Amino acid sequence: MKPKRLALKTTLTAALLAAGLWVLLFGGALPQAVLSALLHGHTAKSATLSKVAQAHGPGPPPKLTVNLYGSAGKVTWTDVDPPAPSVTYTRDLSGNDDFPVTREYKLDDEEEIVKVHLEAKDHDGWSFIRWEWYDTSGYLHTDYEHEIDLSFGSPITRTAVFMRAHVDIYDGGGGAMVSEDEEVSRGAFSAANTNDTDEDGIVDKDDPNVPGEVDLIKVVFRKPAPGAKVDQIRQEEDHGLADYAFISASGGPEVKLWKNSTKSAGEFTEIMVSVDDLPLTLWLEGRAVSSAPRDVSVHASWGVKLLDLASDTGKATFLSINLAAHDLFGVVAEDDEETEGAYVHYNIDNDNGNTDGGDPVADYTETGPVTGENDLKPATAALSPLVPTGGTVALKASSEGIKVWKSPSKGADNAVLTSGTEKTWDLSNQSQRDEFNAARSNLRVEGCTDGTVNLTLEYHIGSSGLSDMVKYTFIAATCGEHHPTPEQRNRIGPPAGWFPALVHCEWSITRPATGIPPTPGAYNCIAWSVDDTDWWYNKVSSDRLHGIVGIDEEYGDPPNGVFELADMDRFYLVKKGYTPTASDETDAQVMYYSGFHAAKKRGCACGAGKWIMYESKCGGAEAIEHVHDQLNGTTYGSPVRYYK
Amino acid sequence: MFKVEMRLLCAAALLGCLVATQSARAVGQTPDEIEQMFETRYRAWIESGRRNLSPSSEFDVDAAFDNNPAFQELVKLGIPAVPYMFERLKENRYLGGALHEITGWSFDWVRVGDTPREWTWSVEEFPDMVSQSGPPDTVATWLRWWHGGRNQTPQWFAQRYGEWKALKAAGKDKEAAEKYQRIKDLGIAALPCMIERVELGDTDVMPAMSALTDGELPAKANAATCLAWWAANKHKWTLPPVEVAEPVAEPESGSPPGESRAGDSGAE
């Protein structure tokens, strides 16, 4: 029977022909760019072997043995004629090994032909290279081109040669090597190199030399294995002239490969090196954040004579981190997070109205859930483009004056960072990763001190790290000896009290209620606006016997029985030397309201500069400190005179 | 000579009333009982204000005083309760209203100066009580009167009575009416002076006496009836004599604006 030849793989043939033509015409090696273009996409991933077994007269029945060279591989054996179901034989890295495999065929007719089809496929990172066998004289045959002659009457052997191009990729920051199984499905993680490690004022990605740089991903390109077979192939006259490893990096963000971790040597995105230069360690830099998980590829292909025989790919993701904050004034801009920062209530109010010995219980002291709690502000912790399955992520506070929950009303089951100053999740641990994912989009920050606390979200993998900090300033009206009792809160504050625009946490009781005359020591807002606790001032008439002073009667010029703003002007001029020349609450010392009310500036630190605090004695009731505009629109009207 | 006589007569009347007042207490309640009644009614009165926690800056004087039943009950204690009121006055200036209702005494404020920065206030009856930022302290004024100032009643009466007569003679009826009110403002401390005028045949002061005695002396009574009534009831309408004059701060010059220059010793 005439031997059958398998069809030459057209793409490989084209590459070979093109390369050969180049050498003939120009008499030299292919330029790297041309070589690269030829090699891309020319990886041998499978090959088929159709074999015809034909008997000529009596003799030993055909017996075919298939073996495999390499640590992993897969061959599908199909009897074409007479037909039989396909069987796939496997050797894998977990210890399964079906090889060698032998089949013996019985022939009844000397003219009968047995056709067998063998197909080898890449498996477990090992690439199929070629078929090879020795004839009876010990001569090695290779079926590199998949076209072979077969003889009959004696056992036939075929060995599928598998080899691998070996790329090891490590997590950034000197992290661990990513296992072979996860090189693509997980890939490596590191930080996009947008920090300034050496603090030289140059962002690392633009810095040609970064001592101490830890954010590059280590990649080791190893010599193809098994070594003996490689050497054999290289030495074969037909194949051994040009062996190489082609290395490239590409991805969503701009990436570069460096020859050392501090970027002081080498800079490229693809390179062709001799197999003799392997193993080779390079460093992969992500110059921007990945736009999708595992969007960076590091590829190495090993080949002989311009043919890609094996390849390996590692994936990488370059991460960014973001702790985003909302505060009392809206979304905190990224550029302001560490400078101006976020302003959140120091949670000293009493939203659930509980008391201890009659004193209101400040909400920040409670674990909750706190009914009606509304002083926590949202924050989100993000790792982009994904939460990696390696490394650790942590929320760290500069002091214990902050608590982080995952519910606006708190509660023990919703605690995230409520004791100590650090909460860490190991992202390689599924349950902890799930816990982080469940919390990170729904964080609620609570102020538990009257001051500033920095909250930092950190991600570490190896020694590489990312962090994002938000400066939190917790503010509240704290001048009062205690915060309003439930009764005071309901009577004075929102929603149904005298001043619905007051915001809890932003007002406090600064002086006790005096009652109205004849209660001893009764005085009103007009009196308190000039630091006077001796009198009660009415609009028009004095009642000297009862201790009442009429603004018009005493400060009118002349008194005319009508209360006028000019009377108030004279009152403040005489009492404090003030004139109504202030422009607004910012430069005023006293604001006079249209509804016969006056408030004086507190000049306190409450609000840390975000609020302008005034103090109002509310008739015979308490004196309160409040944000300047939170009494407007009530029975007091609105400020109509600003005195200074 | 007239002023000297008036002073002597009034002083004698005041001294005589000490015994009369003591008798009244003996007949009615003991001092302890009066003090207890005062405490009870006083607390009821001030509670009415303490309970009022309205945010309103305007204060309804009538609601707290004249139209307040608790206040009226306090006033009904009359002269025997006055010493206790003065004790409490130091902590509660609003007792001045009750003292006025019982004693009838009323002071006046006088503001002088051309511009607000130059304005000063003083008490008409005690011109040395001057304040630069507003009216002088009422507690100090009441204490000044109680602890000796009221001994000037004969002089004040003589002056106002003379001025009233002159205005009346000049046909200045409106001004005379105002001056007549100022005579009434001297309160029950001036009743002996008024009786003296009645004894001299001047019955024009009898309407003032009727007002000061809440009508117990009928406004249309004749002189004889008036004198008889006084003889029978003067013990009820006479204040205790000035016992110990508490030191009253001397007026200071150069006090800063807003500070009273005199009479603050009795303030809270």
Short mmCIF file of C-alpha atoms in Angstrom, two decimals, chain A residues 71-340:
data_model
loop_
_atom_site.label_atom_id
_atom_site.label_comp_id
_atom_site.label_asym_id
_atom_site.label_seq_id
_atom_site.Cartn_x
_atom_site.Cartn_y
_atom_site.Cartn_z
CA SER A 71 4.80 15.82 31.25
CA ALA A 72 1.37 16.41 29.82
CA GLY A 73 -0.43 15.73 26.61
CA LYS A 74 -3.53 14.40 25.02
CA VAL A 75 -4.06 12.14 22.02
CA THR A 76 -7.36 11.19 20.48
CA TRP A 77 -7.30 7.86 18.70
CA THR A 78 -9.94 7.21 16.08
CA ASP A 79 -10.30 4.04 14.02
CA VAL A 80 -11.59 5.26 10.75
CA ASP A 81 -11.83 2.00 8.85
CA PRO A 82 -13.17 -0.19 10.19
CA PRO A 83 -14.78 2.52 12.23
CA ALA A 84 -14.79 2.60 16.01
CA PRO A 85 -15.58 5.35 18.57
CA SER A 86 -12.84 7.82 19.34
CA VAL A 87 -10.91 7.43 22.57
CA THR A 88 -8.83 10.19 24.13
CA TYR A 89 -5.74 9.24 26.10
CA THR A 90 -4.30 11.69 28.55
CA ARG A 91 -1.26 12.37 30.63
CA ASP A 92 -1.72 15.29 32.98
CA LEU A 93 0.05 17.04 35.80
CA SER A 94 -2.14 15.49 38.44
CA GLY A 95 -0.77 12.01 37.80
CA ASN A 96 -3.16 10.52 35.27
CA ASP A 97 -1.25 8.69 32.57
CA ASP A 98 -2.81 6.49 29.88
CA PHE A 99 0.37 6.08 27.90
CA PRO A 100 1.69 4.03 26.21
CA VAL A 101 -1.38 2.76 24.38
CA THR A 102 -1.32 -0.26 22.07
CA ARG A 103 -3.96 -1.62 19.80
CA GLU A 104 -3.77 -4.76 17.71
CA TYR A 105 -5.96 -5.23 14.64
CA LYS A 106 -7.12 -8.53 13.11
CA LEU A 107 -7.35 -8.75 9.36
CA ASP A 108 -9.38 -11.36 7.48
CA ASP A 109 -8.48 -10.25 4.03
CA GLU A 110 -5.04 -9.39 2.75
CA GLU A 111 -6.57 -6.57 0.85
CA GLU A 112 -8.20 -5.22 3.89
CA ILE A 113 -7.00 -1.78 5.00
CA VAL A 114 -7.01 -0.32 8.46
CA LYS A 115 -7.16 3.41 8.73
CA VAL A 116 -6.26 5.08 12.01
CA HIS A 117 -6.46 8.74 12.79
CA LEU A 118 -4.44 10.14 15.69
CA GLU A 119 -4.83 13.70 16.87
CA ALA A 120 -2.58 15.30 19.46
CA LYS A 121 -3.67 18.44 21.28
CA ASP A 122 -1.94 20.93 23.56
CA HIS A 123 -2.65 20.10 27.15
CA ASP A 124 -1.87 21.60 30.54
CA GLY A 125 0.45 24.18 29.05
CA TRP A 126 2.33 21.62 27.03
CA SER A 127 2.33 22.12 23.29
CA PHE A 128 2.40 19.37 20.72
CA ILE A 129 5.57 19.51 18.72
CA ARG A 130 5.72 16.50 16.36
CA TRP A 131 5.39 12.80 15.91
CA GLU A 132 8.51 10.72 15.93
CA TRP A 133 9.50 7.04 15.77
CA TYR A 134 12.46 4.80 15.08
CA ASP A 135 12.50 2.30 12.27
CA THR A 136 13.89 -1.20 12.57
CA SER A 137 17.33 0.01 11.75
CA GLY A 138 17.20 2.52 14.62
CA TYR A 139 16.79 5.51 12.44
CA LEU A 140 14.73 8.33 13.90
CA HIS A 141 11.84 9.49 11.85
CA THR A 142 9.94 12.67 12.56
CA ASP A 143 6.60 13.54 11.20
CA TYR A 144 7.03 17.19 11.58
CA GLU A 145 5.06 17.77 8.44
CA HIS A 146 2.48 15.16 9.30
CA GLU A 147 3.01 13.13 6.19
CA ILE A 148 4.48 9.73 6.68
CA ASP A 149 4.98 6.36 4.97
CA LEU A 150 3.84 3.27 6.81
CA SER A 151 5.00 -0.30 6.44
CA PHE A 152 3.11 -3.43 7.42
CA GLY A 153 3.74 -6.66 9.04
CA SER A 154 5.59 -5.37 12.04
CA PRO A 155 4.55 -3.38 15.08
CA ILE A 156 4.35 0.32 14.52
CA THR A 157 5.14 2.95 17.14
CA ARG A 158 4.45 6.63 17.26
CA THR A 159 5.50 9.02 19.98
CA ALA A 160 3.82 12.37 20.36
CA VAL A 161 6.38 14.90 21.53
CA PHE A 162 5.01 17.60 23.84
CA MET A 163 7.07 20.51 25.10
CA ARG A 164 6.29 23.67 26.92
CA ALA A 165 7.42 27.26 26.87
CA HIS A 166 7.44 28.16 30.47
CA VAL A 167 6.41 31.58 31.79
CA ASP A 168 6.20 32.10 35.53
CA ILE A 169 4.44 35.21 36.67
CA TYR A 170 4.49 36.59 40.19
CA ASP A 171 2.24 38.93 42.09
CA GLY A 172 3.67 42.40 42.44
CA GLY A 173 5.67 43.60 45.37
CA GLY A 174 7.74 40.46 45.51
CA GLY A 175 4.63 38.41 45.94
CA ALA A 176 4.26 34.71 45.38
CA MET A 177 4.34 33.00 42.02
CA VAL A 178 0.96 32.47 40.49
CA SER A 179 0.35 28.78 40.05
CA GLU A 180 0.37 27.34 36.58
CA ASP A 181 -3.32 26.60 36.86
CA GLU A 182 -4.10 30.24 37.61
CA GLU A 183 -1.71 32.01 35.28
CA VAL A 184 -4.59 32.93 33.04
CA SER A 185 -7.71 32.47 35.12
CA ARG A 186 -6.41 34.57 38.01
CA GLY A 187 -3.27 36.11 36.73
CA ALA A 188 -0.98 38.31 38.72
CA PHE A 189 -1.94 41.47 40.56
CA SER A 190 -0.04 44.60 41.25
CA ALA A 191 -0.52 48.29 41.50
CA ALA A 192 -0.57 50.55 38.53
CA ASN A 193 2.71 52.40 38.80
CA THR A 194 1.30 55.84 39.34
CA ASN A 195 2.81 56.57 42.71
CA ASP A 196 6.13 58.19 43.49
CA THR A 197 8.09 55.60 45.41
CA ASP A 198 11.35 57.51 45.62
CA GLU A 199 9.58 60.78 46.29
CA ASP A 200 11.58 62.59 43.67
CA GLY A 201 8.57 64.41 42.33
CA ILE A 202 8.35 62.19 39.28
CA VAL A 203 5.53 59.73 39.03
CA ASP A 204 7.11 56.31 38.91
CA LYS A 205 5.75 55.44 35.51
CA ASP A 206 7.60 58.41 34.06
CA ASP A 207 10.67 57.99 36.20
CA PRO A 208 13.59 56.23 34.46
CA ASN A 209 15.08 55.05 37.71
CA VAL A 210 13.07 54.30 40.81
CA PRO A 211 15.10 53.02 43.75
CA GLY A 212 12.88 50.99 45.99
CA GLU A 213 10.33 50.32 43.30
CA VAL A 214 8.13 47.38 44.27
CA ASP A 215 5.15 47.64 41.97
CA LEU A 216 6.54 45.80 38.93
CA ILE A 217 5.49 42.25 38.30
CA LYS A 218 8.26 39.70 38.10
CA VAL A 219 8.07 37.40 35.08
CA VAL A 220 10.46 34.52 34.50
CA PHE A 221 10.75 33.05 31.04
CA ARG A 222 12.16 29.58 31.38
CA LYS A 223 13.93 27.30 28.94
CA PRO A 224 11.62 24.98 27.05
CA ALA A 225 11.31 21.62 28.68
CA PRO A 226 12.12 18.78 28.72
CA GLY A 227 15.62 19.92 28.08
CA ALA A 228 17.00 16.76 26.47
CA LYS A 229 14.43 16.76 23.72
CA VAL A 230 14.99 20.43 23.11
CA ASP A 231 18.64 19.85 22.66
CA GLN A 232 17.95 16.97 20.34
CA ILE A 233 15.66 19.03 18.22
CA ARG A 234 18.08 21.91 18.11
CA GLN A 235 20.82 19.59 16.95
CA GLU A 236 18.85 18.07 14.15
CA GLU A 237 20.17 19.30 10.90
CA ASP A 238 16.78 20.15 9.56
CA HIS A 239 15.65 22.28 12.46
CA GLY A 240 18.52 23.56 14.50
CA LEU A 241 19.66 26.75 12.86
CA ALA A 242 17.43 29.38 14.39
CA ASP A 243 15.89 28.70 17.78
CA TYR A 244 14.44 31.53 19.77
CA ALA A 245 12.03 32.69 22.38
CA PHE A 246 9.79 35.52 21.48
CA ILE A 247 8.57 37.51 24.44
CA SER A 248 5.92 40.18 24.37
CA ALA A 249 3.68 42.11 26.71
CA SER A 250 0.48 43.79 25.75
CA GLY A 251 -2.69 44.86 27.41
CA GLY A 252 -5.45 47.31 28.08
CA PRO A 253 -3.27 49.78 29.92
CA GLU A 254 0.12 50.71 28.55
CA VAL A 255 2.71 48.24 29.79
CA LYS A 256 6.45 47.88 29.60
CA LEU A 257 8.98 45.21 30.31
CA TRP A 258 12.15 46.09 32.16
CA LYS A 259 15.31 44.16 32.85
CA ASN A 260 15.31 45.05 36.50
CA SER A 261 12.78 45.92 39.11
CA THR A 262 13.87 49.50 39.52
CA LYS A 263 13.53 50.35 35.85
CA SER A 264 17.14 51.29 35.46
CA ALA A 265 17.78 48.86 32.62
CA GLY A 266 15.93 47.71 29.56
CA GLU A 267 12.64 48.98 28.31
CA PHE A 268 10.59 47.20 25.73
CA THR A 269 7.31 45.57 25.06
CA GLU A 270 8.60 42.67 22.95
CA ILE A 271 11.88 40.97 22.45
CA MET A 272 13.32 37.91 20.76
CA VAL A 273 16.01 36.11 22.64
CA SER A 274 18.01 32.96 22.08
CA VAL A 275 16.92 29.92 23.97
CA ASP A 276 20.43 29.93 25.37
CA ASP A 277 19.61 33.16 27.20
CA LEU A 278 16.84 31.47 29.12
CA PRO A 279 15.85 31.51 31.86
CA LEU A 280 15.32 35.25 31.74
CA THR A 281 13.71 37.41 34.41
CA LEU A 282 11.95 40.55 33.31
CA TRP A 283 9.75 43.06 35.14
CA LEU A 284 6.36 44.08 33.93
CA GLU A 285 5.18 47.60 34.62
CA GLY A 286 1.60 48.71 34.38
CA ARG A 287 1.63 52.38 33.48
CA ALA A 288 -2.07 52.79 34.04
CA VAL A 289 -4.92 50.98 35.70
CA SER A 290 -6.36 47.97 33.99
CA SER A 291 -9.69 48.62 32.40
CA ALA A 292 -10.73 45.01 32.76
CA PRO A 293 -9.60 42.08 34.81
CA ARG A 294 -6.56 40.27 33.42
CA ASP A 295 -6.28 42.61 30.48
CA VAL A 296 -2.51 42.43 30.38
CA SER A 297 -0.85 39.46 28.72
CA VAL A 298 2.74 38.35 28.86
CA HIS A 299 3.40 35.91 26.08
CA ALA A 300 6.38 33.77 25.31
CA SER A 301 6.65 31.49 22.33
CA TRP A 302 9.46 29.14 21.69
CA GLY A 303 10.22 27.99 18.29
CA VAL A 304 12.65 26.46 15.92
CA LYS A 305 13.39 27.79 12.52
CA LEU A 306 10.63 30.38 12.66
CA LEU A 307 8.01 27.94 13.71
CA ASP A 308 6.24 28.51 16.97
CA LEU A 309 6.34 25.17 18.62
CA ALA A 310 5.21 26.10 22.11
CA SER A 311 3.91 29.06 23.89
CA ASP A 312 2.75 30.17 27.28
CA THR A 313 0.82 33.14 28.48
CA GLY A 314 0.49 34.81 31.83
CA LYS A 315 -2.11 37.39 32.66
CA ALA A 316 -1.86 40.40 34.88
CA THR A 317 -4.13 43.04 36.26
CA PHE A 318 -2.93 46.42 37.39
CA LEU A 319 -5.10 47.72 40.16
CA SER A 320 -6.18 51.02 41.47
CA ILE A 321 -7.71 51.71 44.84
CA ASN A 322 -10.24 54.27 45.86
CA LEU A 323 -11.87 55.20 49.10
CA ALA A 324 -14.67 57.54 48.14
CA ALA A 325 -16.46 59.61 50.71
CA HIS A 326 -19.65 61.54 51.07
CA ASP A 327 -19.95 64.14 53.74
CA LEU A 328 -22.37 66.74 55.05
CA PHE A 329 -21.87 68.78 51.93
CA GLY A 330 -22.06 66.08 49.26
CA VAL A 331 -19.47 64.06 47.44
CA VAL A 332 -15.90 64.72 48.47
CA ALA A 333 -13.79 65.41 45.42
CA GLU A 334 -10.84 63.09 44.94
CA ASP A 335 -8.44 65.99 44.93
CA ASP A 336 -9.80 67.23 48.25
CA GLU A 337 -9.81 63.95 50.13
CA GLU A 338 -6.54 64.44 51.94
CA THR A 339 -6.57 68.20 52.28
CA GLU A 340 -9.98 69.60 52.97
#
